[in-house]
Short mmCIF file of C-alpha atoms in Angstrom, two decimals:
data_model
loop_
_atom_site.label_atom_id
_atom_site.label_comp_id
_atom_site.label_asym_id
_atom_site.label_seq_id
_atom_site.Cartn_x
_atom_site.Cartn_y
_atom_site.Cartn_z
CA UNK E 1 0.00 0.00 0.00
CA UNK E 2 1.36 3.46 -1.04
CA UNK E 3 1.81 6.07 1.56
CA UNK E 4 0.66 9.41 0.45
CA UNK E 5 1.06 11.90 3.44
CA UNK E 6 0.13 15.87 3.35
CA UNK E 7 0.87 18.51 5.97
CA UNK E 8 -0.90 20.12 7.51
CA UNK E 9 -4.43 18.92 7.00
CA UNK E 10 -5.84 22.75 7.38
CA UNK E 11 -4.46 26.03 7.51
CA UNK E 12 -5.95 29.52 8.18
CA UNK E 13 -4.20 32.32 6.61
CA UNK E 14 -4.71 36.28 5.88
CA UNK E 15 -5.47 37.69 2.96
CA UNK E 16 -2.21 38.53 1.13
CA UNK E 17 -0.43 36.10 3.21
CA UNK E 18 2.49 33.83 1.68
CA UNK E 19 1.53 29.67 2.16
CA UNK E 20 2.97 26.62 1.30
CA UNK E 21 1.94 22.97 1.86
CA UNK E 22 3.80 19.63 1.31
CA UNK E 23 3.37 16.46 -0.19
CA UNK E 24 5.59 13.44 0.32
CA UNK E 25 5.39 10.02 -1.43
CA UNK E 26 7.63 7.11 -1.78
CA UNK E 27 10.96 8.05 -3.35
CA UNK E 28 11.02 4.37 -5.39
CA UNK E 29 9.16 3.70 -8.91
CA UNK E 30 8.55 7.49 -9.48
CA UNK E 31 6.18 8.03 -12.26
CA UNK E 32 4.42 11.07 -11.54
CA UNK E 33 2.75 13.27 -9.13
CA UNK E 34 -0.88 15.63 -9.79
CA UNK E 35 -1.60 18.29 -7.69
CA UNK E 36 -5.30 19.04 -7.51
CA UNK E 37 -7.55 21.84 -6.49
CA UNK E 38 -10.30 21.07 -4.95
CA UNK E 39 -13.52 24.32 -4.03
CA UNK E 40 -16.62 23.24 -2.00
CA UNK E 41 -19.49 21.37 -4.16
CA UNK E 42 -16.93 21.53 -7.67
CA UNK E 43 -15.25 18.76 -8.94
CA UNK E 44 -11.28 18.31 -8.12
CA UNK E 45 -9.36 20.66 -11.03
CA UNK E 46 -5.79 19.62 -12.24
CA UNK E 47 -3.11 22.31 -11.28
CA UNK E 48 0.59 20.23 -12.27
CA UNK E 49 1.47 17.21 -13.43
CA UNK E 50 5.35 16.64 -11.49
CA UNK E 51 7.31 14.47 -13.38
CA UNK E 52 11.17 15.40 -13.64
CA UNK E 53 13.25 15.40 -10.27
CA UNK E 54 13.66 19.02 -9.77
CA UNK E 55 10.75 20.30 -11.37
CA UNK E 56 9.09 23.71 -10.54
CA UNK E 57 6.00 24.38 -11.94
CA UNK E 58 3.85 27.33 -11.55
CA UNK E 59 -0.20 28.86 -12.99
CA UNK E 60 -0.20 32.29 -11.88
CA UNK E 61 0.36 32.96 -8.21
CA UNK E 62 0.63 29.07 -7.64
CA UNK E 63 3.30 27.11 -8.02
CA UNK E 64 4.89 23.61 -7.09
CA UNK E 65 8.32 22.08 -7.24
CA UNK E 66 9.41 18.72 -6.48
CA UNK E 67 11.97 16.36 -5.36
CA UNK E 68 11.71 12.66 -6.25
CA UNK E 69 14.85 11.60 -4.28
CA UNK E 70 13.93 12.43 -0.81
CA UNK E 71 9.80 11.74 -1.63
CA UNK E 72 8.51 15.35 -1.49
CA UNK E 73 6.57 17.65 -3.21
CA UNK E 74 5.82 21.69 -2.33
CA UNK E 75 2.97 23.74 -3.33
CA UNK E 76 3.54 27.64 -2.87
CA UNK E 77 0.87 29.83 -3.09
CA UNK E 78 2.13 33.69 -3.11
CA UNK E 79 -0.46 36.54 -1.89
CA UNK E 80 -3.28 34.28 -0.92
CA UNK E 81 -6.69 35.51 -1.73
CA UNK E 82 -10.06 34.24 -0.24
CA UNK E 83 -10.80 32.80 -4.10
CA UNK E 84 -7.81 30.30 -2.95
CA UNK E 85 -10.00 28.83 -0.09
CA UNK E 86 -10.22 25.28 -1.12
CA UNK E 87 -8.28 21.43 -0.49
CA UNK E 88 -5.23 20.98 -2.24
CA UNK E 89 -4.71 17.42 -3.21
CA UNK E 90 -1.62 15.68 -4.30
CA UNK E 91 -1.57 12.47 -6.05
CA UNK E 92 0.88 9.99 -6.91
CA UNK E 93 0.57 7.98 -9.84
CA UNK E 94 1.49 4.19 -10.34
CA UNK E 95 0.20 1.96 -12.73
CA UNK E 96 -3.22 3.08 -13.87
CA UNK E 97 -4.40 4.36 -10.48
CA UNK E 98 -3.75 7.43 -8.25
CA UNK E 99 -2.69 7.14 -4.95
CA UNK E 100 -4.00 10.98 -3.11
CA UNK E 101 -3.02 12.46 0.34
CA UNK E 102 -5.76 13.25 2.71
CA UNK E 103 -5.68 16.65 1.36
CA UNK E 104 -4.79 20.36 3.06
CA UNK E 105 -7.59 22.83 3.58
CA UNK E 106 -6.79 26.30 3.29
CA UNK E 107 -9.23 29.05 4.44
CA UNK E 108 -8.33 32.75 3.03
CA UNK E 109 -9.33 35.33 5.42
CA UNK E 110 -10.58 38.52 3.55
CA UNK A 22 -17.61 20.50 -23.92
CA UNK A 23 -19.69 19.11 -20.74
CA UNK A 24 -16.59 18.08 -19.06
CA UNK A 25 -17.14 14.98 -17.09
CA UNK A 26 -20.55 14.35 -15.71
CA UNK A 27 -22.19 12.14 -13.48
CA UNK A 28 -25.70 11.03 -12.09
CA UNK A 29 -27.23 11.41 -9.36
CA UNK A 30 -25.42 14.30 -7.51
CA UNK A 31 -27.32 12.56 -4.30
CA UNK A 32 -28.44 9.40 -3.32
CA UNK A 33 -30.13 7.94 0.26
CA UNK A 34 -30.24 4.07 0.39
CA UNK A 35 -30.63 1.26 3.64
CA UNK A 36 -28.32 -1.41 4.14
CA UNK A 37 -28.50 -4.30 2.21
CA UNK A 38 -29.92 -2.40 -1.27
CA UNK A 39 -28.01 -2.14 -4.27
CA UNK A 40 -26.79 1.32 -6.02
CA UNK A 41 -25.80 1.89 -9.65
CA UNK A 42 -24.11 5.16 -10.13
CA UNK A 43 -23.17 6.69 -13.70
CA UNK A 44 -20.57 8.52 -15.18
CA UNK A 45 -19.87 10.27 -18.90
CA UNK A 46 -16.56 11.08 -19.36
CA UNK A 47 -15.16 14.11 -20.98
CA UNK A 48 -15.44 14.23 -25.01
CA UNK A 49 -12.84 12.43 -26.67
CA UNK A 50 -11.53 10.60 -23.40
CA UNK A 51 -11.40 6.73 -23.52
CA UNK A 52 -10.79 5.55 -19.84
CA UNK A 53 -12.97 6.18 -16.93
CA UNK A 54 -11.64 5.44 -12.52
CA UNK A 55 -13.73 5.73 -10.36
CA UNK A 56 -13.01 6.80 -6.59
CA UNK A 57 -14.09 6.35 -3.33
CA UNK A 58 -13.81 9.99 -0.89
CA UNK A 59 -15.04 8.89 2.67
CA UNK A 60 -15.58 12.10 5.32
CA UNK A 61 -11.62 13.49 6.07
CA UNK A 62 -10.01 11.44 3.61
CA UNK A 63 -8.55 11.35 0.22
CA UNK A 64 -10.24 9.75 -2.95
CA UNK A 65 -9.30 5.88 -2.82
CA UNK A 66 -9.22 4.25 -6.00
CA UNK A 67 -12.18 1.91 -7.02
CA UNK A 68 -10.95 0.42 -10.24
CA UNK A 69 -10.38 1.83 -14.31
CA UNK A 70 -11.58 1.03 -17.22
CA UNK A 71 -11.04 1.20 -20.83
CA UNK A 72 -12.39 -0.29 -23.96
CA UNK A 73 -15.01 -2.10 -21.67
CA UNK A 74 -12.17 -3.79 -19.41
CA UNK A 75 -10.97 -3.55 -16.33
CA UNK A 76 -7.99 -2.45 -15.63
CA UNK A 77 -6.68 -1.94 -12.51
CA UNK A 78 -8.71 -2.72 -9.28
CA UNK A 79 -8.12 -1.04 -5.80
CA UNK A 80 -8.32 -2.94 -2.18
CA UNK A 81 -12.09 -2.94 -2.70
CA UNK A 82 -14.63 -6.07 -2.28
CA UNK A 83 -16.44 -8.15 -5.05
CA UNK A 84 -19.45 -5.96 -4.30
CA UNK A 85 -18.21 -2.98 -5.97
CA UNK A 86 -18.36 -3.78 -9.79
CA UNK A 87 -18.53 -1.58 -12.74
CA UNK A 88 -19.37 -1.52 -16.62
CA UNK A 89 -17.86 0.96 -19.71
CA UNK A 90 -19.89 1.15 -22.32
CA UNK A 91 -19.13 1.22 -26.08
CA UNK A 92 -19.64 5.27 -25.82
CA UNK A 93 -16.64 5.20 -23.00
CA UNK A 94 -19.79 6.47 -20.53
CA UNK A 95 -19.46 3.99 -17.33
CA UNK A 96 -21.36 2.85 -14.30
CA UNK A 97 -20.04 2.29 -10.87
CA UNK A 98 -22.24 -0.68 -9.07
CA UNK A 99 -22.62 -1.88 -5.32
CA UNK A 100 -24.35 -4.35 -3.54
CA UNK A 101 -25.17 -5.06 -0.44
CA UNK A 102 -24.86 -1.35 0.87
CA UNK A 103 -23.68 -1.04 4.39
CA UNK A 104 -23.10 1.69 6.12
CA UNK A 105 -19.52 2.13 5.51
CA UNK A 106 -20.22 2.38 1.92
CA UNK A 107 -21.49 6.34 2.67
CA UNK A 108 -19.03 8.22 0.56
CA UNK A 109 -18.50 10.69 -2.20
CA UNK A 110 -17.98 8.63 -5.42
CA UNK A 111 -15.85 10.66 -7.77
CA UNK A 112 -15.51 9.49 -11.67
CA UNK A 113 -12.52 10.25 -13.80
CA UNK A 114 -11.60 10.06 -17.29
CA UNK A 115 -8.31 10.58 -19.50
CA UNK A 116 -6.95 9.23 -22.88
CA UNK A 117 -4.98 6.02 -22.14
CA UNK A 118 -2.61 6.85 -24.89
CA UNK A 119 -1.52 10.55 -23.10
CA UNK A 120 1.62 9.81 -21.32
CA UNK A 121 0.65 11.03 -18.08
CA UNK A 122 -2.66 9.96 -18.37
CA UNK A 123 -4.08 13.01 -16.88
CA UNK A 124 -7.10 12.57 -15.26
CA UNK A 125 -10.57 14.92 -15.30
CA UNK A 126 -12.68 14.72 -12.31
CA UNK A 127 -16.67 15.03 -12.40
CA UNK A 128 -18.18 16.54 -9.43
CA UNK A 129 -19.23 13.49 -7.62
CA UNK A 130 -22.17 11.40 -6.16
CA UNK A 131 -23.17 11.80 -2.70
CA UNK A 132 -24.22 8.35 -1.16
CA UNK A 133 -25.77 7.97 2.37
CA UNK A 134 -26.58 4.84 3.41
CA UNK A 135 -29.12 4.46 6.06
#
């Protein structure tokens, strides 16, 4: 069974406040990691696919880098806004199927 | 484009009934998963399909079957509800041949077993 952990499972934050939130996954058989956004009553939307050690990604004020060696993935979020309130999901993919983290939930104050 | 859809957005049932829950994937997809979100937890896989097969099956009893149709659409079965079985049930579909296989997520049927 794979072992998909997040940290931390919420977080309250400021308006205009700097986040971040990790991701960490087995370090063996790397294929690729999603990272996911998920808002109340929506369906989950794809923000990266991770797949080269050393990757940084980024979609606007979001962005996500990653390190397949040690198991660990960060996503950054720069001058939060209360339209970022939502759970961030990382997955990790093997096979066919992917493997998510319980998820961080991040509430924007205005 | 639709995007991926499913049916119904919520469903009540007792123990012991059976539930069939559907899913159309996003146009031009050919593989459908289907997850399993249970309160304060992450989406655990179900199983996949493509070109009417399974796939790939998750730690998930016999009583949780499924079916893709010729027009990719699928449907996500259970029998023998029990109470445990009260979840979110996410479909998603990609195109097999994409490398990464990127997966599109519909917004989920609400199950509450009684």
């Amino acid at each position: 069974i794979l072992n998909v952990e997040q940290s931390p499972q919420s977080l309250h934050v400021q308006e205009g406040d700097s986040t971040n939130f990790t991701c960490s996954f087995p370090s063996s058989n790397f294929y690729a990691l999603h990272w996911y956004r998920w808002e109340t009553a929506k369906s989950p939307e794809a923000l990266f696919v991770m797949t080269l050690n050393g990757d940084e990604k980024k979609k606007g004020r979001i962005s996500a880098t990653l390190n397949t060696k040690e198991g660990y993935s960060y996503l950054y979020i720069k001058g939060s806004q209360p339209e970022d309130s939502a759970t961030y999901l990382c997955a990790f993919k093997a096979g066919n199927m992917l493997t998510f983290g319980g998820g961080t939930r991040l509430m924007v104050k205005p | 484009d639709a995007g991926v859809t499913q049916s119904p957005t919520h469903l009540i049932k007792t123990r012991g009934q059976q539930v069939t829950l559907r899913c159309s994937p996003k146009s031009g997809h050919d593989t459908v998963s289907w997850y399993q979100q249970a309160l304060g937890q992450g989406p655990q896989f179900i199983f996949q399909y493509y070109e009417e097969e399974e796939r790939q099956r998750g730690n998930f009893p016999d009583r949780f079957s499924g079916h893709q149709f010729p027009n990719y659409s699928s449907e996500l079965n259970v029998n023998a509800l029990l109470l445990g079985d009260s979840a979110l049930y996410l479909c998603a579909s990609s195109l097999l041949s994409l490398q990464f296989n990127e997966q599109f997520f519909g917004p989920g049927t609400r199950l509450t077993v009684l």
